[in-house]
CSV table of C-alpha atoms in Angstrom, one decimal:
chain,number,residue,atom,x,y,z
A,1,MET,CA,0.0,0.0,0.0
A,2,ASP,CA,1.7,3.2,-1.2
A,3,ILE,CA,0.0,5.9,0.7
A,4,LYS,CA,1.9,8.7,-1.0
A,5,LYS,CA,0.9,7.4,-4.5
A,6,ILE,CA,-2.7,7.0,-3.6
A,7,ILE,CA,-2.9,10.5,-2.3
A,8,SER,CA,-0.8,12.1,-5.1
A,9,ASP,CA,-2.7,10.3,-7.8
A,10,TYR,CA,-6.0,11.6,-6.4
A,11,ILE,CA,-4.8,15.2,-6.3
A,12,ASP,CA,-3.4,14.9,-9.8
A,13,GLN,CA,-6.6,13.4,-11.1
A,14,ASN,CA,-8.6,16.2,-9.6
A,15,SER,CA,-6.2,19.1,-10.3
A,16,GLU,CA,-8.4,20.8,-12.8
A,17,ARG,CA,-11.4,20.6,-10.4
A,18,LEU,CA,-9.4,22.1,-7.5
A,19,THR,CA,-7.8,24.9,-9.5
A,20,SER,CA,-11.2,25.8,-11.0
A,21,MET,CA,-12.5,26.1,-7.5
A,22,SER,CA,-9.7,28.4,-6.4
A,23,ASP,CA,-10.0,30.5,-9.5
A,24,ASP,CA,-13.8,30.9,-8.9
A,25,ILE,CA,-13.2,32.0,-5.3
A,26,TRP,CA,-10.5,34.4,-6.5
A,27,GLY,CA,-13.1,36.0,-8.7
A,28,TYR,CA,-15.8,36.2,-6.0
A,29,ALA,CA,-13.4,38.1,-3.6
A,30,GLU,CA,-15.9,38.5,-0.8
A,31,VAL,CA,-15.6,40.3,2.5
A,32,GLY,CA,-15.1,38.2,5.7
A,33,MET,CA,-18.3,36.8,7.3
A,34,ARG,CA,-20.2,37.5,4.1
A,35,GLU,CA,-18.5,35.0,1.8
A,36,TRP,CA,-21.8,33.7,0.4
A,37,LYS,CA,-20.7,32.5,-3.0
A,38,SER,CA,-17.4,31.2,-1.8
A,39,SER,CA,-18.9,29.1,1.0
A,40,GLU,CA,-21.7,27.9,-1.3
A,41,ARG,CA,-19.1,26.7,-3.8
A,42,LEU,CA,-17.1,24.9,-1.2
A,43,ILE,CA,-20.1,23.3,0.5
A,44,GLU,CA,-21.3,22.1,-2.9
A,45,GLU,CA,-18.0,20.3,-3.5
A,46,LEU,CA,-18.0,18.7,0.0
A,47,LYS,CA,-21.4,17.3,-0.6
A,48,LYS,CA,-20.4,15.9,-4.0
A,49,GLU,CA,-17.4,14.2,-2.3
A,50,GLY,CA,-19.8,12.5,0.2
A,51,PHE,CA,-19.1,14.6,3.3
A,52,ASP,CA,-21.9,15.3,5.7
A,53,VAL,CA,-22.1,19.1,5.9
A,54,GLU,CA,-23.3,21.3,8.8
A,55,VAL,CA,-23.9,24.9,7.8
A,56,GLY,CA,-24.3,28.1,9.8
A,57,VAL,CA,-22.0,26.8,12.5
A,58,ALA,CA,-21.5,28.9,15.7
A,59,ASP,CA,-24.1,31.4,14.5
A,60,MET,CA,-22.0,32.3,11.5
A,61,PRO,CA,-24.0,32.0,8.2
A,62,THR,CA,-20.9,31.3,6.1
A,63,ALA,CA,-19.2,28.8,8.5
A,64,PHE,CA,-19.6,25.1,7.8
A,65,ILE,CA,-18.1,21.8,8.8
A,66,GLY,CA,-17.8,18.8,6.5
A,67,THR,CA,-17.4,15.4,8.1
A,68,PHE,CA,-16.6,11.9,6.7
A,69,GLY,CA,-16.3,8.7,8.6
A,70,SER,CA,-16.6,8.0,12.3
A,71,GLY,CA,-14.6,7.3,15.4
A,72,LYS,CA,-11.0,8.0,16.2
A,73,PRO,CA,-8.6,9.4,15.1
A,74,VAL,CA,-10.2,12.7,14.0
A,75,ILE,CA,-8.0,14.5,11.5
A,76,SER,CA,-9.1,18.0,10.7
A,77,PHE,CA,-8.2,20.6,8.1
A,78,LEU,CA,-8.8,24.4,8.3
A,79,GLY,CA,-9.9,26.4,5.3
A,80,GLU,CA,-10.3,30.1,4.7
A,81,PHE,CA,-11.8,32.0,1.8
A,82,ASP,CA,-12.2,35.7,2.6
A,83,ALA,CA,-10.7,38.6,0.7
A,84,LEU,CA,-9.3,42.0,1.6
A,85,PRO,CA,-10.4,45.6,0.8
A,86,GLY,CA,-8.4,47.8,-1.5
A,87,VAL,CA,-6.3,45.1,-3.1
A,88,SER,CA,-8.3,44.2,-6.2
A,89,GLN,CA,-6.1,43.5,-9.2
A,90,LYS,CA,-6.2,42.2,-12.8
A,91,GLU,CA,-4.9,38.7,-12.9
A,92,GLY,CA,-1.4,38.2,-14.3
A,93,CYS,CA,-0.6,41.9,-14.2
A,94,ASN,CA,2.4,43.4,-12.3
A,95,VAL,CA,1.1,47.0,-12.6
A,96,LYS,CA,-1.5,48.3,-10.2
A,97,THR,CA,-4.8,48.4,-12.2
A,98,GLN,CA,-7.5,48.9,-9.5
A,99,GLU,CA,-10.6,50.6,-10.8
A,100,ASP,CA,-12.2,50.9,-7.4
A,101,PRO,CA,-9.8,51.4,-4.5
A,102,GLN,CA,-12.3,49.9,-2.1
A,103,SER,CA,-13.0,46.8,-4.1
A,104,TYR,CA,-11.9,43.4,-2.6
A,105,GLY,CA,-9.2,41.1,-3.7
A,106,HIS,CA,-7.4,38.0,-2.5
A,107,GLY,CA,-4.3,39.8,-1.3
A,108,CYS,CA,-3.6,37.1,1.2
A,109,GLY,CA,-4.2,34.0,-1.0
A,110,HIS,CA,-7.2,32.6,0.9
A,111,HIS,CA,-8.8,31.4,-2.3
A,112,LEU,CA,-5.9,29.0,-2.5
A,113,LEU,CA,-5.8,28.3,1.2
A,114,GLY,CA,-9.4,27.1,1.5
A,115,VAL,CA,-9.2,24.9,-1.6
A,116,GLY,CA,-5.8,23.5,-0.8
A,117,ALA,CA,-7.1,22.4,2.6
A,118,MET,CA,-10.2,20.9,1.0
A,119,GLY,CA,-8.1,19.0,-1.5
A,120,ALA,CA,-6.2,17.5,1.5
A,121,ALA,CA,-9.5,16.5,3.2
A,122,PHE,CA,-10.7,14.9,-0.1
A,123,ALA,CA,-7.5,13.0,-0.6
A,124,LEU,CA,-7.4,11.7,2.9
A,125,LYS,CA,-11.0,10.7,2.7
A,126,LYS,CA,-10.3,8.8,-0.5
A,127,TYR,CA,-7.4,7.0,1.2
A,128,PHE,CA,-9.4,6.1,4.3
A,129,GLU,CA,-12.3,4.9,2.2
A,130,GLU,CA,-10.4,2.7,-0.2
A,131,ASN,CA,-8.2,1.1,2.5
A,132,ASN,CA,-10.7,0.7,5.3
A,133,VAL,CA,-8.8,3.0,7.6
A,134,PRO,CA,-10.8,3.8,10.7
A,135,GLY,CA,-11.3,7.4,11.7
A,136,THR,CA,-12.9,10.7,10.8
A,137,VAL,CA,-11.9,13.4,8.4
A,138,LYS,CA,-13.2,16.9,9.0
A,139,TYR,CA,-13.0,20.1,7.0
A,140,PHE,CA,-13.7,23.4,8.8
A,141,GLY,CA,-14.9,26.2,6.6
A,142,CYS,CA,-13.7,29.2,8.6
A,143,PRO,CA,-15.0,32.6,7.6
A,144,GLY,CA,-13.6,36.0,8.2
A,145,GLU,CA,-9.9,35.4,9.1
A,146,GLU,CA,-9.2,39.0,8.1
A,147,ASN,CA,-12.5,40.4,9.3
A,148,GLY,CA,-14.4,38.6,12.1
A,149,SER,CA,-12.0,35.8,13.2
A,150,GLY,CA,-14.4,32.9,12.6
A,151,LYS,CA,-12.2,30.3,14.3
A,152,VAL,CA,-12.6,32.1,17.6
A,153,PHE,CA,-16.3,31.4,17.6
A,154,LEU,CA,-15.7,27.8,16.5
A,155,ALA,CA,-13.2,27.4,19.4
A,156,ARG,CA,-15.6,29.2,21.8
A,157,THR,CA,-18.3,26.7,21.0
A,158,GLY,CA,-16.1,23.7,21.4
A,159,ARG,CA,-16.1,22.6,17.7
A,160,PHE,CA,-12.4,21.7,17.7
A,161,ASP,CA,-12.4,19.8,20.9
A,162,ASP,CA,-12.8,16.3,19.4
A,163,THR,CA,-10.0,16.7,16.9
A,164,ASP,CA,-6.9,14.6,17.5
A,165,MET,CA,-4.7,16.5,15.0
A,166,CYS,CA,-5.3,19.6,12.9
A,167,PHE,CA,-3.5,20.7,9.8
A,168,THR,CA,-3.6,23.9,7.8
A,169,TRP,CA,-1.4,26.1,5.6
A,170,HIS,CA,-1.0,29.6,4.3
A,171,PRO,CA,0.1,30.8,0.8
A,172,GLY,CA,3.5,32.4,1.0
A,173,ALA,CA,6.9,32.7,-0.6
A,174,THR,CA,8.6,29.7,1.0
A,175,ASN,CA,8.1,26.0,1.5
A,176,ASP,CA,8.4,25.4,5.2
A,177,VAL,CA,6.6,24.4,8.4
A,178,TRP,CA,5.5,27.1,10.8
A,179,THR,CA,7.1,26.6,14.2
A,180,ASN,CA,7.1,30.2,15.4
A,181,GLY,CA,4.1,31.8,17.0
A,182,SER,CA,1.9,34.7,16.2
A,183,LEU,CA,0.7,37.7,18.2
A,184,ALA,CA,-2.5,37.6,20.3
A,185,ASN,CA,-4.6,40.6,19.4
A,186,TYR,CA,-7.5,42.5,21.0
A,187,SER,CA,-9.6,44.9,18.9
A,188,ILE,CA,-11.7,47.5,20.7
A,189,TYR,CA,-13.6,50.7,20.0
A,190,PHE,CA,-13.6,53.5,22.6
A,191,LYS,CA,-16.6,55.7,22.0
A,192,PHE,CA,-16.6,58.9,23.9
A,193,THR,CA,-19.8,61.0,24.5
A,194,GLY,CA,-19.7,64.7,25.6
A,195,LYS,CA,-21.7,67.8,25.1
A,196,THR,CA,-21.7,70.3,22.3
A,197,ALA,CA,-21.2,74.1,22.8
A,198,HIS,CA,-20.1,77.1,20.9
A,199,ALA,CA,-16.3,76.8,20.9
A,200,ALA,CA,-15.8,80.6,21.1
A,201,GLY,CA,-19.0,81.9,22.8
A,202,ALA,CA,-19.4,79.3,25.6
A,203,PRO,CA,-16.6,76.7,25.5
A,204,HIS,CA,-17.0,76.1,29.2
A,205,MET,CA,-20.5,74.7,28.6
A,206,GLY,CA,-19.1,71.9,26.3
A,207,ARG,CA,-17.5,68.6,27.1
A,208,SER,CA,-15.2,67.5,24.3
A,209,ALA,CA,-15.3,63.8,23.2
A,210,LEU,CA,-12.4,64.5,20.8
A,211,ASP,CA,-10.3,65.9,23.7
A,212,ALA,CA,-11.0,62.6,25.5
A,213,CYS,CA,-9.7,60.6,22.5
A,214,GLU,CA,-6.6,62.7,22.3
A,215,LEU,CA,-5.9,62.4,26.0
A,216,MET,CA,-6.4,58.7,25.8
A,217,ASN,CA,-3.9,58.4,23.0
A,218,VAL,CA,-1.4,60.5,25.0
A,219,GLY,CA,-1.9,58.2,28.0
A,220,VAL,CA,-1.4,55.1,25.9
A,221,ASN,CA,1.8,56.5,24.4
A,222,TYR,CA,3.2,57.0,27.9
A,223,LEU,CA,2.1,53.4,28.7
A,224,ARG,CA,4.3,52.0,26.0
A,225,GLU,CA,7.4,52.4,28.2
A,226,HIS,CA,5.8,50.3,31.0
A,227,VAL,CA,4.7,47.2,29.2
A,228,ILE,CA,6.7,44.4,27.7
A,229,PRO,CA,8.7,45.6,24.7
A,230,GLU,CA,7.1,43.0,22.4
A,231,ALA,CA,3.7,44.5,22.9
A,232,ARG,CA,2.1,46.6,20.2
A,233,MET,CA,-0.6,49.2,20.6
A,234,HIS,CA,-1.9,51.1,17.5
A,235,TYR,CA,-5.0,53.1,16.8
A,236,ALA,CA,-7.1,54.9,14.2
A,237,TYR,CA,-9.8,57.4,14.6
A,238,ARG,CA,-13.2,56.1,13.5
A,239,ASP,CA,-15.1,59.3,14.4
A,240,VAL,CA,-13.6,62.8,15.0
A,241,GLY,CA,-16.9,64.4,16.0
A,242,GLY,CA,-17.5,66.5,13.0
A,243,ILE,CA,-15.9,69.1,10.7
A,244,ALA,CA,-16.7,72.4,12.4
A,245,PRO,CA,-13.8,73.8,14.6
A,246,ASN,CA,-16.3,76.2,16.3
A,247,VAL,CA,-18.4,73.4,17.7
A,248,VAL,CA,-17.2,71.4,20.7
A,249,GLN,CA,-17.4,67.8,19.6
A,250,ASP,CA,-19.9,65.7,21.6
A,251,HIS,CA,-18.9,62.4,20.0
A,252,ALA,CA,-15.7,60.7,18.9
A,253,CYS,CA,-14.4,57.2,18.6
A,254,VAL,CA,-10.9,55.7,18.5
A,255,HIS,CA,-10.2,52.1,17.4
A,256,TYR,CA,-7.4,50.2,19.2
A,257,TYR,CA,-5.4,47.1,18.4
A,258,VAL,CA,-3.4,45.7,21.4
A,259,ARG,CA,-1.1,42.8,20.6
A,260,ALA,CA,1.3,40.7,22.6
A,261,PRO,CA,3.2,37.4,22.1
A,262,LYS,CA,0.9,35.4,24.4
A,263,VAL,CA,-2.8,35.9,25.2
A,264,ALA,CA,-2.0,35.6,28.9
A,265,LEU,CA,0.4,38.6,28.5
A,266,LEU,CA,-2.1,40.5,26.4
A,267,MET,CA,-5.2,40.6,28.6
A,268,PRO,CA,-3.6,42.6,31.5
A,269,ILE,CA,-2.3,45.2,29.0
A,270,VAL,CA,-5.8,45.5,27.6
A,271,GLU,CA,-7.1,46.3,31.0
A,272,ARG,CA,-4.5,49.0,31.5
A,273,VAL,CA,-5.6,50.6,28.2
A,274,LYS,CA,-9.2,50.5,29.3
A,275,ASP,CA,-8.2,52.2,32.6
A,276,ILE,CA,-6.6,55.0,30.5
A,277,ALA,CA,-9.8,55.4,28.6
A,278,ARG,CA,-11.8,55.7,31.8
A,279,GLY,CA,-9.2,58.3,33.0
A,280,ALA,CA,-9.6,60.3,29.8
A,281,ALA,CA,-13.3,60.4,30.3
A,282,LEU,CA,-13.0,61.5,33.9
A,283,MET,CA,-10.6,64.3,32.9
A,284,THR,CA,-12.9,65.6,30.2
A,285,GLY,CA,-16.3,65.1,31.9
A,286,THR,CA,-17.4,62.7,29.2
A,287,THR,CA,-18.5,59.1,29.2
A,288,VAL,CA,-16.9,56.2,27.4
A,289,GLU,CA,-18.4,53.1,25.9
A,290,MET,CA,-16.0,50.2,25.2
A,291,GLN,CA,-17.0,47.9,22.3
A,292,THR,CA,-14.9,44.8,21.8
A,293,ILE,CA,-14.8,43.9,18.1
A,294,LYS,CA,-12.6,40.8,18.2
A,295,ALA,CA,-9.9,39.0,20.3
A,296,VAL,CA,-7.6,36.4,18.9
A,297,SER,CA,-5.1,34.1,20.7
A,298,ASP,CA,-1.5,33.6,19.7
A,299,TYR,CA,-0.6,30.5,17.6
A,300,VAL,CA,1.1,27.7,19.4
A,301,ALA,CA,2.7,25.2,17.0
A,302,ASN,CA,2.4,21.6,18.2
A,303,ILE,CA,6.0,20.4,17.5
A,304,GLU,CA,5.0,16.7,17.3
A,305,ALA,CA,2.3,17.4,14.7
A,306,THR,CA,4.6,19.8,12.9
A,307,LYS,CA,7.3,17.1,12.6
A,308,ILE,CA,4.7,14.9,10.9
A,309,LEU,CA,3.8,17.7,8.5
A,310,GLN,CA,7.5,18.3,7.8
A,311,LYS,CA,8.1,14.6,6.9
A,312,ALA,CA,5.1,14.7,4.6
A,313,MET,CA,6.3,17.8,2.9
A,314,GLU,CA,9.8,16.2,2.4
A,315,ASP,CA,8.2,13.0,1.1
A,316,ILE,CA,6.0,14.9,-1.4
A,317,GLY,CA,8.7,17.3,-2.4
A,318,ALA,CA,8.6,21.0,-3.4
A,319,PRO,CA,6.4,22.2,-6.2
A,320,GLN,CA,7.8,21.4,-9.6
A,321,PHE,CA,8.1,24.7,-11.4
A,322,ASP,CA,8.9,24.8,-15.1
A,323,GLU,CA,10.4,27.4,-17.4
A,324,GLU,CA,7.1,29.1,-18.0
A,325,ASP,CA,6.6,29.5,-14.2
A,326,TYR,CA,10.0,31.2,-13.8
A,327,LYS,CA,9.3,33.4,-16.8
A,328,THR,CA,6.0,34.6,-15.1
A,329,ALA,CA,7.7,34.9,-11.7
A,330,ASN,CA,10.5,37.1,-13.1
A,331,TYR,CA,7.8,39.3,-14.7
A,332,PHE,CA,6.3,39.8,-11.2
A,333,ALA,CA,9.7,40.2,-9.6
A,334,GLU,CA,10.3,43.2,-11.8
A,335,ALA,CA,7.7,45.1,-9.8
A,336,LEU,CA,9.5,44.6,-6.5
A,337,THR,CA,11.7,47.3,-5.0
A,338,GLN,CA,15.2,46.6,-3.7
A,339,ASP,CA,13.8,47.2,-0.2
A,340,ASP,CA,11.1,44.5,-0.8
A,341,LYS,CA,13.8,42.0,-1.8
A,342,GLU,CA,16.2,42.8,1.0
A,343,ASN,CA,13.4,42.8,3.6
A,344,ALA,CA,12.3,39.3,2.4
A,345,MET,CA,15.8,38.0,2.6
A,346,ARG,CA,16.4,39.4,6.1
A,347,GLY,CA,13.2,37.7,7.3
A,348,TYR,CA,14.1,34.4,5.6
A,349,LYS,CA,17.6,34.3,7.2
A,350,ARG,CA,16.1,35.2,10.6
A,351,SER,CA,13.6,32.4,10.4
A,352,HIS,CA,15.9,29.8,8.7
A,353,PRO,CA,19.4,30.5,9.9
A,354,ASP,CA,20.6,27.0,8.8
A,355,SER,CA,18.8,26.9,5.5
A,356,PRO,CA,20.2,27.3,2.0
A,357,ILE,CA,19.6,30.7,0.4
A,358,PRO,CA,16.9,30.5,-2.3
A,359,GLU,CA,18.1,31.4,-5.8
A,360,GLY,CA,15.7,33.1,-8.2
A,361,PRO,CA,12.2,34.4,-7.6
A,362,LEU,CA,10.6,31.1,-6.6
A,363,HIS,CA,11.4,29.1,-3.6
A,364,ASN,CA,11.8,25.6,-5.0
A,365,PHE,CA,12.9,23.3,-2.1
A,366,ILE,CA,11.6,22.2,1.2
A,367,THR,CA,13.3,24.1,4.0
A,368,PRO,CA,15.0,21.9,6.6
A,369,PHE,CA,13.1,21.6,9.9
A,370,ASN,CA,13.9,24.4,12.3
A,371,ILE,CA,12.3,25.1,15.7
A,372,ASN,CA,11.8,28.9,15.9
A,373,MET,CA,9.5,29.8,18.7
A,374,THR,CA,9.9,33.6,18.2
A,375,PRO,CA,6.5,35.2,17.7
A,376,GLY,CA,5.8,36.5,14.3
A,377,SER,CA,4.6,40.1,13.7
A,378,GLY,CA,1.1,39.2,12.6
A,379,THR,CA,-2.0,37.7,14.0
A,380,THR,CA,-4.1,34.7,12.9
A,381,ASP,CA,-7.2,33.1,14.4
A,382,VAL,CA,-5.5,29.7,13.8
A,383,GLY,CA,-4.1,30.5,17.2
A,384,ASP,CA,-7.5,29.8,18.8
A,385,ALA,CA,-7.6,26.4,17.2
A,386,SER,CA,-4.1,25.7,18.4
A,387,TYR,CA,-5.3,26.3,22.0
A,388,CYS,CA,-8.0,23.6,21.5
A,389,THR,CA,-6.2,20.8,19.7
A,390,PRO,CA,-2.7,19.9,18.5
A,391,THR,CA,-2.2,22.0,15.4
A,392,ALA,CA,0.4,22.3,12.6
A,393,GLN,CA,0.6,24.6,9.7
A,394,CYS,CA,3.0,25.4,6.8
A,395,HIS,CA,3.7,27.7,3.9
A,396,MET,CA,4.0,26.8,0.3
A,397,ALA,CA,5.4,29.1,-2.4
A,398,THR,CA,2.5,30.6,-4.3
A,399,GLN,CA,4.2,34.0,-4.9
A,400,VAL,CA,7.7,35.4,-5.7
A,401,MET,CA,10.1,36.1,-2.9
A,402,GLY,CA,9.7,39.7,-1.7
A,403,THR,CA,6.0,40.1,-2.6
A,404,PRO,CA,4.4,42.3,0.1
A,405,GLY,CA,1.5,40.7,2.0
A,406,HIS,CA,-2.0,42.2,1.7
A,407,ASN,CA,-1.0,43.8,-1.6
A,408,TRP,CA,-2.3,44.1,-5.1
A,409,LEU,CA,0.8,42.4,-6.5
A,410,LEU,CA,0.0,39.3,-4.5
A,411,THR,CA,-3.5,39.3,-5.8
A,412,GLY,CA,-2.2,39.5,-9.4
A,413,GLN,CA,-0.3,36.2,-8.8
A,414,GLY,CA,-3.4,34.4,-7.4
A,415,LYS,CA,-4.2,32.5,-10.6
A,416,THR,CA,-0.7,31.8,-11.9
A,417,SER,CA,0.4,28.3,-12.7
A,418,TYR,CA,3.0,28.3,-9.9
A,419,ALA,CA,0.3,29.3,-7.4
A,420,HIS,CA,-1.9,26.4,-8.6
A,421,LYS,CA,1.1,24.0,-8.4
A,422,SER,CA,1.9,25.0,-4.9
A,423,MET,CA,-1.7,24.7,-3.8
A,424,LEU,CA,-1.9,21.1,-5.2
A,425,THR,CA,1.4,20.2,-3.7
A,426,VAL,CA,0.5,21.3,-0.2
A,427,ALA,CA,-2.8,19.5,-0.5
A,428,LYS,CA,-0.8,16.3,-1.1
A,429,ALA,CA,1.5,17.0,1.8
A,430,MET,CA,-1.3,17.8,4.3
A,431,ALA,CA,-3.3,14.7,3.3
A,432,LEU,CA,-0.1,12.6,3.7
A,433,ALA,CA,0.5,14.1,7.1
A,434,GLY,CA,-3.0,13.2,8.1
A,435,ALA,CA,-2.5,9.6,6.9
A,436,TYR,CA,0.8,9.3,8.8
A,437,ALA,CA,-0.9,10.6,12.0
A,438,ALA,CA,-3.8,8.1,11.5
A,439,HIS,CA,-1.4,5.2,11.3
A,440,ASP,CA,0.7,6.3,14.4
A,441,PRO,CA,-1.4,6.4,17.5
A,442,GLU,CA,1.7,6.9,19.6
A,443,ALA,CA,2.4,10.1,17.7
A,444,ILE,CA,-1.1,11.3,18.4
A,445,LYS,CA,-0.6,10.5,22.0
A,446,ARG,CA,2.7,12.4,22.2
A,447,ALA,CA,1.0,15.4,20.4
A,448,ARG,CA,-1.8,15.4,22.9
A,449,GLU,CA,0.7,15.2,25.9
A,450,GLU,CA,2.7,18.1,24.4
A,451,PHE,CA,-0.6,20.1,23.9
A,452,LEU,CA,-1.6,19.5,27.5
A,453,THR,CA,1.8,20.5,28.8
A,454,VAL,CA,2.1,23.7,26.8
A,455,ASN,CA,-1.5,24.9,26.7
A,456,GLY,CA,-2.7,23.5,30.0
A,457,GLY,CA,-5.6,21.6,28.3
A,458,LYS,CA,-8.1,24.4,28.8
A,459,TYR,CA,-9.1,27.0,26.2
A,460,GLU,CA,-10.0,30.4,27.7
A,461,CYS,CA,-11.5,32.5,24.9
A,462,PRO,CA,-10.1,36.1,25.0
A,463,LEU,CA,-13.4,37.3,23.5
A,464,PRO,CA,-16.1,38.2,25.9
A,465,MET,CA,-19.0,35.7,25.8
A,466,ASP,CA,-21.5,38.3,25.0
A,467,VAL,CA,-19.7,39.5,21.8
A,468,PRO,CA,-21.5,37.8,18.8
A,469,PRO,CA,-19.9,37.1,15.4
A,470,LEU,CA,-19.9,40.0,12.9
A,471,LYS,CA,-22.8,40.0,10.5
């Protein structure tokens, strides 16, 4: 029984189907938590493949879970399919051609992510079915990674709890497993309410909500010196109270992100920021309403599961790019600045100090295994899944080295041949990792023991229980 051949043959035989799915979702480019067409397309394919599908999970209309089989082990795959505002782009074009600066585009590659994970679920299901392997395969359709953090609500409602091992990936510029963490993040609106007055005739009668916002920002800026240096606090005004200088503003709102390497370190900092907001309201005679928008845990890589994924990636091998792929990649690389290229290389060397240096625009080998527990600079709601079950994820090279994230140039590469090849390759690798795990109960046991040791075995959702999913 050649597990690798069975899985690879399935993906190869269904390559056109899978690439068509990803291209369709690239074209839908829907905002998080409203991915109606994207989720419908994926649900349709799950049903065709014989999965039982539950829709509207955790009070999210575009969330769904596909399940095949029964009993243990339960191997799960996480899929995303939401797009980003302001990064729409003509396919195959290395020049910015946005017609509508607010239109959505797949500037993070989630059209590939969701379909690649689904391909893995399908291939593992095929292997289980044809070889009478006991167990369950699950696919989680996770909406709103960029806007809404759907996995938080899946975690909060216990949907990951029966999973023995969970695999996912993210489109990127390298072929490697992800052993470092991500930043926990808390997103909150501070809405101040005061009293209008004539700013010249009777300013003493007014209470300025805008002053409260500004005083709050000053207070947070002073706070920066007295929190851990890895913490990040950044803000944007959502409401400045109007456009008339001669009217004391009676309403204003500032939106804060507070980040830290671990959710346990994050929450006390959030409380200090809230205290500063209360102090600003007290100083200005205003009131403040605090509205939590989202809260996301840091990602904790399960090393045992990640080693399984690394082996599967090495056994499958890197994507096989051809001359035409490199020609297209060089075309996109022409749009990169020298700073883009140097920044990418610095990041690569920092994350992979013992790895060979990639040559050319496409990363074409599997990076050697390297444990790097340094938190990354971004945030992902995969973190909340990782606090519920042993989780491993990887990158696969769907874009040229140096491509900025959340950028129109990345969107333009979303339907290239090399993006498709990497998506299909990672589908094989994740399915193979799932098969390896299913045949190794001791590895599953070790992964669970590691999970309990590192995470404590209890998920504490950072999002208040009364905060519903975005609609």
